Coordinates of C-alpha atoms in Angstrom, one line a residue:
X1 CA -13.2 4.6 5.6
X2 CA -16.2 3.6 7.7
X3 CA -17.5 1.1 5.1
X4 CA -14.1 -0.6 4.6
X5 CA -13.3 -0.7 8.3
X6 CA -16.7 -2.3 9.0
X7 CA -15.9 -4.9 6.4
X8 CA -12.5 -5.6 8.0
X9 CA -14.2 -6.2 11.4
X10 CA -17.0 -8.3 9.9
X11 CA -14.5 -10.5 8.0
X12 CA -12.2 -11.1 10.9
X13 CA -14.7 -11.3 13.8
X14 CA -17.8 -12.6 12.2
X15 CA -16.3 -14.6 9.4
X16 CA -18.3 -13.0 6.6
X17 CA -17.6 -9.9 4.5
X18 CA -20.1 -7.2 3.9
X19 CA -21.6 -7.2 0.4
X20 CA -20.8 -4.6 -2.3
X21 CA -17.9 -3.0 -0.4
X22 CA -15.5 -3.0 -3.3
X23 CA -18.1 -2.2 -5.9
X24 CA -19.6 0.7 -3.9
X25 CA -16.1 2.1 -3.1
X26 CA -15.3 2.1 -6.8
X27 CA -18.5 3.9 -7.7
X28 CA -18.1 6.4 -4.9
X29 CA -14.7 7.5 -6.3
X30 CA -16.3 8.6 -9.6
X31 CA -18.9 10.5 -7.5
X32 CA -16.1 12.2 -5.5
X33 CA -14.4 13.5 -8.6
X34 CA -17.7 14.6 -10.3
X35 CA -19.2 16.3 -7.3
X36 CA -16.1 18.1 -6.0
X37 CA -14.4 18.9 -9.4
X38 CA -16.0 22.4 -9.4
X39 CA -14.8 23.4 -5.9
X40 CA -11.3 22.0 -6.7
X41 CA -11.2 24.1 -9.9
X42 CA -12.4 27.2 -8.0
X43 CA -9.8 26.6 -5.3
X44 CA -7.2 26.4 -8.1
X45 CA -6.0 23.0 -7.0
X46 CA -5.7 21.4 -10.4
X47 CA -2.1 20.8 -11.2
X48 CA -0.5 23.4 -13.5
X49 CA 2.8 25.2 -14.1
X50 CA 2.8 29.0 -13.6
X51 CA 6.3 29.7 -14.8
X52 CA 5.3 31.5 -18.0
X53 CA 1.9 32.7 -16.8
X54 CA 3.0 34.5 -13.7
X55 CA 5.6 36.5 -15.7
X56 CA 3.0 37.3 -18.4
X57 CA 0.5 38.4 -15.7
X58 CA 3.1 40.9 -14.4
X59 CA 4.2 42.3 -17.7
X60 CA 1.1 41.9 -19.9
X61 CA -1.9 41.6 -17.7
X62 CA -4.5 42.0 -20.5
X63 CA -2.9 39.2 -22.6
X64 CA -2.7 37.1 -19.4
X65 CA -6.4 37.7 -18.8
X66 CA -7.2 36.6 -22.4
X67 CA -5.1 33.5 -22.1
X68 CA -6.8 32.6 -18.8
X69 CA -10.2 33.1 -20.4
X70 CA -9.1 30.8 -23.3
X71 CA -8.1 28.1 -20.8
X72 CA -11.4 28.4 -19.0
X73 CA -13.3 28.2 -22.3
X74 CA -11.4 25.1 -23.4
X75 CA -12.0 23.5 -20.0
X76 CA -15.7 24.2 -20.2
X77 CA -15.9 22.7 -23.7
X78 CA -14.1 19.5 -22.5
X79 CA -16.3 19.1 -19.4
X80 CA -19.3 19.7 -21.7
X81 CA -18.1 17.0 -24.0
X82 CA -17.8 14.6 -21.0
X83 CA -21.3 15.5 -20.0
X84 CA -22.6 15.0 -23.5
X85 CA -21.0 11.6 -23.8
X86 CA -22.1 10.6 -20.3
X87 CA -25.8 11.2 -21.1
X88 CA -25.8 8.4 -23.7
X89 CA -24.1 6.0 -21.2
X90 CA -26.6 7.0 -18.5
X91 CA -29.5 6.3 -20.9
X92 CA -28.1 3.0 -21.9
X93 CA -27.7 1.9 -18.2
X94 CA -31.3 3.1 -17.5
X95 CA -32.7 1.2 -20.4
X96 CA -30.8 -2.0 -19.8
X97 CA -31.2 -2.0 -16.1
X98 CA -27.4 -2.3 -15.5
X99 CA -26.4 -3.2 -12.0
X100 CA -23.5 -4.2 -9.8
X101 CA -23.4 -7.0 -7.3
X102 CA -24.7 -10.6 -7.2
X103 CA -28.3 -11.5 -7.6
X104 CA -29.7 -13.1 -4.5
X105 CA -27.1 -11.5 -2.2
X106 CA -27.0 -7.7 -2.9
X107 CA -27.3 -5.6 -6.0
X108 CA -27.2 -1.9 -6.8
X109 CA -28.4 -0.1 -10.0
X110 CA -25.6 1.9 -11.7
X111 CA -27.7 4.6 -13.2
X112 CA -27.9 6.8 -10.0
X113 CA -24.1 7.0 -9.9
X114 CA -24.0 7.8 -13.6
X115 CA -26.5 10.6 -13.1
X116 CA -24.3 12.1 -10.4
X117 CA -21.5 12.4 -12.9
X118 CA -23.6 15.0 -14.7
X119 CA -24.4 16.9 -11.5
X120 CA -21.8 19.6 -12.1
X121 CA -21.6 19.4 -15.8
X122 CA -25.2 19.7 -17.2
X123 CA -25.0 23.4 -18.0
X124 CA -22.6 22.9 -20.9
X125 CA -23.7 20.7 -23.8
X126 CA -22.1 21.8 -27.1
X127 CA -23.3 20.5 -30.4
X128 CA -21.2 17.7 -31.7
X129 CA -20.9 16.9 -35.4
X130 CA -21.9 13.2 -35.7
X131 CA -20.8 10.9 -38.4
X132 CA -21.0 7.2 -38.9
X133 CA -17.7 7.2 -40.7
X134 CA -15.1 5.6 -38.5
X135 CA -12.0 6.5 -40.4
X136 CA -9.2 3.9 -40.2
X137 CA -5.6 5.0 -39.5
X138 CA -3.7 6.7 -42.3
X139 CA -7.0 7.7 -44.0
X140 CA -7.6 10.8 -46.0
X141 CA -10.3 13.3 -44.8
X142 CA -12.6 15.3 -47.0
X143 CA -10.1 18.1 -47.5
X144 CA -7.5 15.7 -48.8
X145 CA -5.1 16.2 -45.9
X146 CA -3.0 13.2 -45.0
X147 CA -1.3 12.7 -41.6
X148 CA -0.1 9.4 -40.2
X149 CA -1.2 8.3 -36.7
X150 CA 2.4 8.5 -35.5
X151 CA 2.6 12.1 -36.7
X152 CA -0.7 12.9 -35.0
X153 CA 0.5 11.3 -31.7
X154 CA 3.8 13.2 -31.9
X155 CA 2.0 16.5 -32.7
X156 CA -0.5 15.9 -29.8
X157 CA 2.4 15.3 -27.4
X158 CA 4.2 18.5 -28.5
X159 CA 0.9 20.4 -28.2
X160 CA 0.4 19.1 -24.7
X161 CA 3.9 20.4 -23.7
X162 CA 3.2 23.8 -25.2
X163 CA -0.2 24.1 -23.3
X164 CA 1.4 23.0 -20.1
X165 CA 4.2 25.6 -20.5
X166 CA 1.6 28.3 -21.2
X167 CA -0.2 27.5 -17.9
X168 CA -3.2 25.4 -18.9
X169 CA -4.3 22.9 -16.1
X170 CA -2.4 19.7 -17.0
X171 CA -5.5 17.5 -16.8
X172 CA -7.5 19.7 -19.1
X173 CA -4.6 19.9 -21.5
X174 CA -4.3 16.1 -21.6
X175 CA -8.0 15.6 -22.2
X176 CA -7.9 18.3 -25.0
X177 CA -5.0 16.9 -27.0
X178 CA -6.2 13.3 -26.5
X179 CA -9.7 14.1 -27.8
X180 CA -8.3 16.0 -30.8
X181 CA -5.7 13.2 -31.4
X182 CA -8.3 10.4 -31.4
X183 CA -10.6 12.4 -33.5
X184 CA -7.9 12.9 -36.1
X185 CA -7.0 9.2 -36.1
X186 CA -10.4 7.5 -35.8
X187 CA -13.0 10.2 -36.2
X188 CA -15.0 12.4 -33.8
X189 CA -17.6 9.7 -33.0
X190 CA -15.0 7.3 -31.7
X191 CA -13.2 10.1 -29.8
X192 CA -16.4 11.2 -28.1
X193 CA -17.3 7.6 -27.2
X194 CA -13.9 7.0 -25.8
X195 CA -14.0 10.2 -23.7
X196 CA -17.3 9.1 -22.2
X197 CA -15.9 5.7 -21.3
X198 CA -12.8 7.2 -19.8
X199 CA -14.8 9.6 -17.7
X200 CA -17.3 7.0 -16.5
X201 CA -15.1 3.9 -16.1
X202 CA -11.4 4.8 -15.8
X203 CA -11.7 5.5 -12.0
X204 CA -14.0 2.6 -11.2
X205 CA -11.3 0.7 -9.5
X206 CA -11.4 -0.3 -5.8
X207 CA -7.6 0.2 -5.7
X208 CA -8.0 4.0 -6.3
X209 CA -9.8 4.3 -3.0
X210 CA -6.3 4.1 -1.4
X211 CA -5.7 7.7 -2.6
X212 CA -8.3 9.5 -0.5
X213 CA -7.6 7.2 2.4
X214 CA -3.9 7.8 2.6
X215 CA -4.4 11.5 2.0
X216 CA -6.9 11.6 4.9
X217 CA -4.5 9.7 7.1
X218 CA -1.6 12.0 6.3
X219 CA -3.6 15.1 7.1
X220 CA -4.9 13.7 10.3
X221 CA -1.4 12.7 11.4
X222 CA -0.2 16.2 10.6
X223 CA -3.0 18.0 12.6
X224 CA -2.5 15.6 15.6
X225 CA 1.2 16.7 16.0
X226 CA 2.5 13.2 15.7
X227 CA 5.3 14.6 13.5
X228 CA 6.5 16.8 16.3
X229 CA 6.6 13.9 18.7
X230 CA 8.7 11.9 16.2
X231 CA 11.2 14.7 15.8
X232 CA 11.4 15.1 19.6
X233 CA 12.2 11.3 20.0
X234 CA 15.0 11.4 17.4
X235 CA 16.3 14.7 18.8
X236 CA 16.8 12.9 22.1
X237 CA 18.4 9.8 20.6
X238 CA 20.8 11.7 18.3
X239 CA 21.5 14.7 20.6
X240 CA 25.2 14.0 21.1
X241 CA 26.0 13.3 17.5
X242 CA 27.7 16.0 15.4
X243 CA 25.0 17.8 13.5
X244 CA 22.6 15.5 15.3
X245 CA 19.6 17.7 14.8
X246 CA 20.0 17.5 11.0
X247 CA 20.3 13.7 11.2
X248 CA 17.4 13.5 13.6
X249 CA 15.3 15.5 11.0
X250 CA 16.2 13.0 8.3
X251 CA 15.2 9.9 10.3
X252 CA 12.1 11.6 11.8
X253 CA 11.0 12.3 8.2
X254 CA 11.7 8.7 7.2
X255 CA 9.5 7.4 10.0
X256 CA 6.9 10.0 9.4
X257 CA 6.9 9.0 5.7
X258 CA 6.0 5.5 6.7
X259 CA 2.5 6.7 7.7
X260 CA 1.8 9.6 5.4
X261 CA 3.1 8.9 1.9
X262 CA 2.9 12.6 0.9
X263 CA 6.1 14.7 0.7
X264 CA 4.1 17.9 1.1
X265 CA 2.9 16.8 4.5
X266 CA 6.4 16.1 5.6
X267 CA 7.7 19.5 4.4
X268 CA 4.9 21.3 6.1
X269 CA 5.3 19.6 9.5
X270 CA 9.0 19.7 9.8
X271 CA 9.5 23.2 8.5
X272 CA 7.5 24.3 11.5
X273 CA 9.0 21.8 14.0
X274 CA 12.6 21.2 13.0
X275 CA 13.7 24.5 11.4
X276 CA 13.1 26.7 14.5
X277 CA 14.7 24.2 16.8
X278 CA 17.9 23.9 14.6
X279 CA 18.1 27.7 14.3
X280 CA 17.9 28.0 18.1
X281 CA 20.8 25.6 18.4
X282 CA 23.2 27.4 16.1
X283 CA 22.4 25.9 12.7
X284 CA 22.2 28.2 9.6
X285 CA 18.8 28.9 8.2
X286 CA 20.0 27.7 4.8
X287 CA 21.1 24.3 6.2
X288 CA 18.0 23.9 8.3
X289 CA 15.5 24.5 5.5
X290 CA 17.7 22.4 3.1
X291 CA 17.6 19.4 5.4
X292 CA 13.8 19.6 5.8
X293 CA 13.3 20.0 2.0
X294 CA 15.7 17.2 1.2
X295 CA 14.4 14.7 3.7
X296 CA 10.8 15.5 2.8
X297 CA 11.2 13.5 -0.5
X298 CA 11.3 10.3 1.6
X299 CA 7.5 10.7 2.0
X300 CA 7.0 9.7 -1.6
X301 CA 9.5 6.8 -1.5
X302 CA 9.2 5.0 1.8
X303 CA 5.9 3.0 1.8
X304 CA 3.0 3.8 1.8
X305 CA 3.7 6.2 -1.1
X306 CA 1.2 8.0 -3.3
X307 CA 3.6 8.1 -6.2
X308 CA 4.2 4.3 -5.9
X309 CA 0.4 3.8 -6.1
X310 CA 0.1 6.0 -9.2
X311 CA 3.0 4.1 -10.9
X312 CA 1.6 0.7 -9.9
X313 CA -1.7 1.6 -11.6
X314 CA -0.1 2.9 -14.8
X315 CA 2.3 0.0 -15.0
X316 CA -0.3 -2.6 -13.9
X317 CA 2.1 -3.8 -11.2
X318 CA 1.2 -4.9 -7.7
X319 CA 0.9 -2.0 -5.2
X320 CA 2.3 -4.3 -2.5
X321 CA 5.4 -5.1 -4.5
X322 CA 5.9 -1.4 -5.3
X323 CA 5.7 -0.6 -1.6
X324 CA 8.2 -3.3 -0.7
X325 CA 10.5 -2.1 -3.5
X326 CA 10.6 1.4 -1.9
X327 CA 12.0 0.2 1.4
X328 CA 15.6 -0.4 0.3
X329 CA 16.0 2.8 -1.7
X330 CA 14.3 4.8 1.1
X331 CA 16.8 3.5 3.6
X332 CA 19.6 4.2 1.1
X333 CA 18.4 7.8 0.6
X334 CA 18.1 8.4 4.4
X335 CA 21.7 7.0 4.9
X336 CA 23.0 9.1 2.0
X337 CA 21.4 12.3 3.5
X338 CA 22.9 11.5 6.9
X339 CA 26.4 11.0 5.4
X340 CA 26.0 14.2 3.5
X341 CA 25.2 16.0 6.7
X342 CA 28.2 14.6 8.5
X343 CA 30.5 15.5 5.7
X344 CA 29.1 19.0 5.5
X345 CA 29.6 19.4 9.3
X346 CA 33.2 18.3 9.1
X347 CA 34.4 20.0 5.9
X348 CA 31.9 22.9 5.5
X349 CA 31.0 24.0 9.0
X350 CA 30.1 27.5 7.8
X351 CA 27.4 25.9 5.7
X352 CA 25.9 24.1 8.7
X353 CA 26.6 26.2 11.8
X354 CA 26.4 29.9 12.4
X355 CA 28.9 29.5 15.2
X356 CA 29.5 26.7 17.7
X357 CA 26.9 24.0 17.9
X358 CA 25.0 24.5 21.2
X359 CA 23.6 21.0 21.5
X360 CA 20.3 19.6 20.5
X361 CA 18.1 19.6 23.5
X362 CA 17.6 21.7 26.7
X363 CA 16.0 18.8 28.6
X364 CA 16.6 15.1 28.9
X365 CA 13.5 13.0 28.1
X366 CA 13.0 9.9 30.2
X367 CA 12.6 6.5 28.7
X368 CA 8.9 6.6 29.6
X369 CA 8.6 10.0 27.9
X370 CA 10.2 8.6 24.7
X371 CA 7.9 5.6 24.8
X372 CA 4.9 7.8 25.2
X373 CA 5.8 10.0 22.3
X374 CA 6.7 7.0 20.1
X375 CA 3.5 5.0 20.8
X376 CA 1.1 6.8 18.4
X377 CA 3.4 6.6 15.3
X378 CA 4.5 3.0 16.1
X379 CA 0.9 2.0 16.5
X380 CA 0.0 3.5 13.1
X381 CA 3.0 1.8 11.5
X382 CA 1.9 -1.5 13.1
X383 CA -1.6 -1.2 11.8
X384 CA -0.7 0.0 8.2
X385 CA 2.6 -1.7 7.5
X386 CA 2.0 -4.8 9.7
X387 CA -1.5 -5.3 8.3
X388 CA -0.2 -4.8 4.7
X389 CA 2.9 -6.9 4.8
X390 CA 1.5 -9.5 7.2
X391 CA -1.2 -10.3 4.6
X392 CA -4.1 -9.3 6.8
X393 CA -5.0 -6.2 4.7
X394 CA -4.8 -5.2 1.1
X395 CA -3.5 -1.6 0.3
X396 CA -7.0 0.0 0.3
X397 CA -7.9 -1.7 3.7
X398 CA -4.6 -0.6 5.1
X399 CA -5.3 3.0 4.1
X400 CA -8.8 2.8 5.7
X401 CA -7.5 1.3 9.0
X402 CA -4.7 3.8 9.1
X403 CA -7.1 6.7 8.5
X404 CA -9.3 5.5 11.3
X405 CA -6.3 5.1 13.6
X406 CA -5.1 8.6 12.8
X407 CA -8.6 9.9 13.5
X408 CA -8.7 8.2 16.9
X409 CA -5.3 9.7 17.8
X410 CA -6.4 13.2 16.7
X411 CA -9.6 12.9 18.8
X412 CA -7.8 11.6 21.8
X413 CA -5.4 14.5 21.6
X414 CA -8.3 16.9 21.1
X415 CA -6.7 18.2 18.0
X416 CA -9.9 18.4 16.0
X417 CA -13.0 20.5 16.4
X418 CA -15.9 20.4 14.0
X419 CA -14.7 23.4 11.9
X420 CA -11.1 22.1 11.6
X421 CA -12.4 18.6 10.8
X422 CA -14.6 20.0 8.0
X423 CA -11.6 22.0 6.6
X424 CA -9.5 18.8 6.7
X425 CA -12.1 16.8 4.8
X426 CA -12.4 19.5 2.1
X427 CA -8.6 19.5 1.8
X428 CA -8.5 15.7 1.5
X429 CA -11.2 15.9 -1.1
X430 CA -9.5 18.5 -3.2
X431 CA -6.2 16.7 -3.1
X432 CA -8.0 13.5 -4.1
X433 CA -9.8 15.1 -7.0
X434 CA -6.6 16.7 -8.3
X435 CA -4.9 13.3 -8.4
X436 CA -7.7 11.3 -9.7
X437 CA -8.7 13.8 -12.4
X438 CA -5.1 13.6 -13.6
X439 CA -5.3 9.8 -13.7
X440 CA -8.5 10.0 -15.7
X441 CA -6.9 12.4 -18.2
X442 CA -3.8 10.3 -18.4
X443 CA -5.9 7.2 -19.2
X444 CA -7.3 9.0 -22.2
X445 CA -3.9 10.3 -23.2
X446 CA -2.3 6.8 -23.0
X447 CA -5.2 5.3 -25.2
X448 CA -4.6 8.1 -27.7
X449 CA -0.9 7.3 -27.8
X450 CA -1.6 3.5 -28.2
X451 CA -3.8 4.3 -31.2
X452 CA -1.1 6.5 -32.7
X453 CA 1.7 3.9 -32.3
X454 CA 4.1 6.5 -30.9
X455 CA 5.4 4.3 -28.0
X456 CA 6.2 1.4 -30.3
X457 CA 7.9 3.6 -32.9
X458 CA 10.0 5.2 -30.2
X459 CA 10.9 1.8 -28.8
X460 CA 12.2 0.7 -32.2
X461 CA 14.2 3.9 -32.8
X462 CA 15.7 4.0 -29.3
X463 CA 16.4 0.3 -28.6
X464 CA 17.6 -0.7 -32.1
X465 CA 19.7 2.4 -32.6
X466 CA 23.1 3.2 -31.2
X467 CA 22.0 4.4 -27.8
X468 CA 20.6 1.1 -26.6
X469 CA 18.5 0.3 -23.5
X470 CA 20.7 2.1 -21.0
X471 CA 21.1 5.1 -23.3
X472 CA 17.3 5.3 -23.3
X473 CA 17.3 5.0 -19.5
X474 CA 19.7 7.9 -19.1
X475 CA 17.7 10.1 -21.5
X476 CA 14.5 9.2 -19.6
X477 CA 16.0 10.1 -16.2
X478 CA 17.4 13.3 -17.4
X479 CA 14.1 14.3 -19.0
X480 CA 12.3 13.6 -15.7
X481 CA 14.7 15.7 -13.7
X482 CA 14.4 18.5 -16.3
X483 CA 10.6 18.4 -16.2
X484 CA 10.8 18.4 -12.4
X485 CA 12.0 21.9 -12.6
X486 CA 8.6 22.9 -14.1
X487 CA 5.9 20.4 -13.3
X488 CA 4.7 18.5 -10.2
X489 CA 5.6 14.9 -9.6
X490 CA 2.4 13.1 -10.4
X491 CA 1.9 15.1 -13.7
X492 CA 5.4 14.1 -14.9
X493 CA 4.7 10.5 -14.4
X494 CA 1.3 10.6 -16.0
X495 CA 2.7 12.4 -19.1
X496 CA 5.9 10.3 -19.6
X497 CA 4.9 6.8 -18.4
X498 CA 2.4 6.1 -21.2
X499 CA 5.3 6.6 -23.6
X500 CA 8.2 5.2 -21.5
X501 CA 6.6 2.0 -20.1
X502 CA 6.3 0.2 -23.5
X503 CA 9.9 1.1 -24.3
X504 CA 11.1 -0.1 -20.8
X505 CA 9.2 -3.4 -21.2
X506 CA 10.7 -3.9 -24.7
X507 CA 14.1 -3.2 -23.3
X508 CA 13.6 -6.0 -20.8
X509 CA 13.8 -3.8 -17.7
X510 CA 12.3 -5.0 -14.4
X511 CA 9.2 -2.6 -14.2
X512 CA 9.4 -2.6 -10.4
X513 CA 13.0 -1.4 -10.5
X514 CA 12.1 1.1 -13.3
X515 CA 9.3 2.4 -11.1
X516 CA 11.6 3.0 -8.2
X517 CA 14.1 4.9 -10.4
X518 CA 11.2 6.9 -11.8
X519 CA 10.0 7.9 -8.4
X520 CA 13.4 8.9 -7.1
X521 CA 14.1 11.0 -10.2
X522 CA 10.7 12.6 -10.0
X523 CA 11.4 13.6 -6.4
X524 CA 14.6 15.4 -7.4
X525 CA 12.2 18.0 -9.0
X526 CA 10.8 18.8 -5.6
X527 CA 14.2 20.4 -4.7
X528 CA 15.3 22.0 -8.0
X529 CA 14.5 25.5 -9.3
X530 CA 12.3 27.1 -10.5
X531 CA 9.4 24.9 -9.5
X532 CA 10.8 23.1 -6.4
X533 CA 7.4 22.4 -4.7
X534 CA 8.9 21.4 -1.4
X535 CA 10.9 24.6 -1.3
X536 CA 7.9 26.8 -1.8
X537 CA 5.9 24.7 0.8
X538 CA 8.6 25.5 3.3
X539 CA 8.7 29.1 2.4
X540 CA 4.9 29.5 2.9
X541 CA 4.9 27.4 6.1
X542 CA 7.7 29.4 7.7
X543 CA 6.0 32.8 7.2
X544 CA 9.4 34.5 7.6
X545 CA 9.8 37.6 5.4
X546 CA 13.6 37.5 5.7
X547 CA 13.8 33.9 4.3
X548 CA 14.4 33.9 0.6
X549 CA 13.5 31.1 -1.8
X550 CA 17.0 31.2 -3.3
X551 CA 18.4 30.6 0.2
X552 CA 16.4 27.4 0.6
X553 CA 17.4 26.2 -2.9
X554 CA 21.1 26.7 -2.0
X555 CA 20.5 24.6 1.1
X556 CA 19.0 21.7 -0.9
X557 CA 21.9 21.4 -3.4
X558 CA 24.0 18.9 -1.3
X559 CA 20.8 16.7 -1.0
X560 CA 20.2 16.9 -4.7
X561 CA 23.7 15.6 -5.2
X562 CA 23.0 12.8 -2.7
X563 CA 19.9 11.8 -4.6
X564 CA 21.8 11.7 -7.9
X565 CA 24.4 9.4 -6.3
X566 CA 21.6 7.2 -5.0
X567 CA 20.0 6.9 -8.4
X568 CA 23.3 5.8 -9.9
X569 CA 23.7 3.2 -7.1
X570 CA 20.2 1.8 -7.8
X571 CA 21.0 1.6 -11.5
X572 CA 24.2 -0.2 -10.9
X573 CA 22.8 -2.4 -8.1
X574 CA 19.1 -3.1 -9.0
X575 CA 18.9 -5.5 -6.0
X576 CA 18.6 -2.4 -3.8
X577 CA 15.0 -2.0 -5.1
X578 CA 14.1 -5.5 -6.1
X579 CA 15.3 -7.9 -3.4
X580 CA 12.5 -7.3 -1.0
X581 CA 9.8 -7.1 -3.7
X582 CA 10.8 -10.6 -4.9
X583 CA 10.4 -12.3 -1.5

């Protein structure tokens, strides 16, 4: 954040950029993942699904312990393989004197950063069988067993789904099946070499720096109570509207989403702010929690959005275009939620109100008070969105400027002390590592699939068969929604997109429009049982023993319906997603 903001100031005030900013930022990302991977694993922040494992732990604790030990062993072997492969890359960089930068201006050797990749991994170096035989596809091994690359790719994908269901961390599972798949197709030497390249180079992208920056900004905004101020403003503006507090929650979430990009942050903030206020004014607990959970999905759709960034990287699309494409669907979803609330208040009052609605506010806020509470969030929106869409900042710079602005607001409001700031930095680091580690694993997985030929084979079967392009689209969206019941949003995208993107491209779909549909469908999973991440976030944030998870899920059902209608509208009218991105 400091380096990038210094570069922004130097470029705009002094007319000269700082050297090595993008190169250093890219290398620092690899360091972040390597140095904080151990603490992220220890904090159990790597994405996984516990649906099967939790039940097994309750009924068969010894078997669960053995399964957990097996997962840990596999993870240790995979990380050991990464370390083993990285040693050779480090030695090559040392011997050749590899560097980044421009001679005569500024240069940096790359080997110190390569060495840091080994900092947490150098205690596990298994022996690897080495062979100079690089077997071509469809070859026969020494045991005479034949398996085509497509069969290997299909088997690896099926194996990944089984491992995920059993509870293995998704990133570890992807690395495992990818390594075994490439080894079966091209040999263990190629597989080991590819794993080393993925671990060392797949995250060396300046664009990826946007992940920790937007995560940091979202956490700073949350701790500085900007979300509460946003809700207070909309509460005043919509106080006389029927079910006004519900609609105020939706639009407050929409505005809050424009500076966080993380649905979890929205769910955490508004469960503590909006739910008690709605309960106090005669709304049912089911409706209040359902509104917060439903509107929290706007955090991943309205720009800046973490899911849009992940999709842009995987689809090799412009992050700026993906951000613009999320504006129309975000507004559509907010309007759809508001209409749903109005209809529920009119036709299902028992769902919305415990009795008569008592109004939305006990005090009238003056115009000056509204302006004072609106100023922080409007300032951040001006810096981030104004700088991004005005052409002054790229996405990474917008994230850095927004994070610095959020830090200034938090300090001015005295919301941070050294201890809380340190905890916030650790939280930002662990979220960043969990996302980037998944991206690294997905890079290896997509390369394995490309070697196997599975995406091309599926494209031929699906597009030339009777179902056609839109039949494929329907199956794809239904599969995403089904997986959303079990797996987190980013994991779904990283598993499915390496397979689906080549098919979508062959079908002639606009990949920006396809990405918006993907994000909205993925977000449905935040509200559906049994996983429903937003629902569990609200349950934990409320700390109410009488509040049942099933009650929150029932409250989200109308908003799931609104999301499905919105998906159908975006399919029928693609301009909702593409018109702004094409300007």
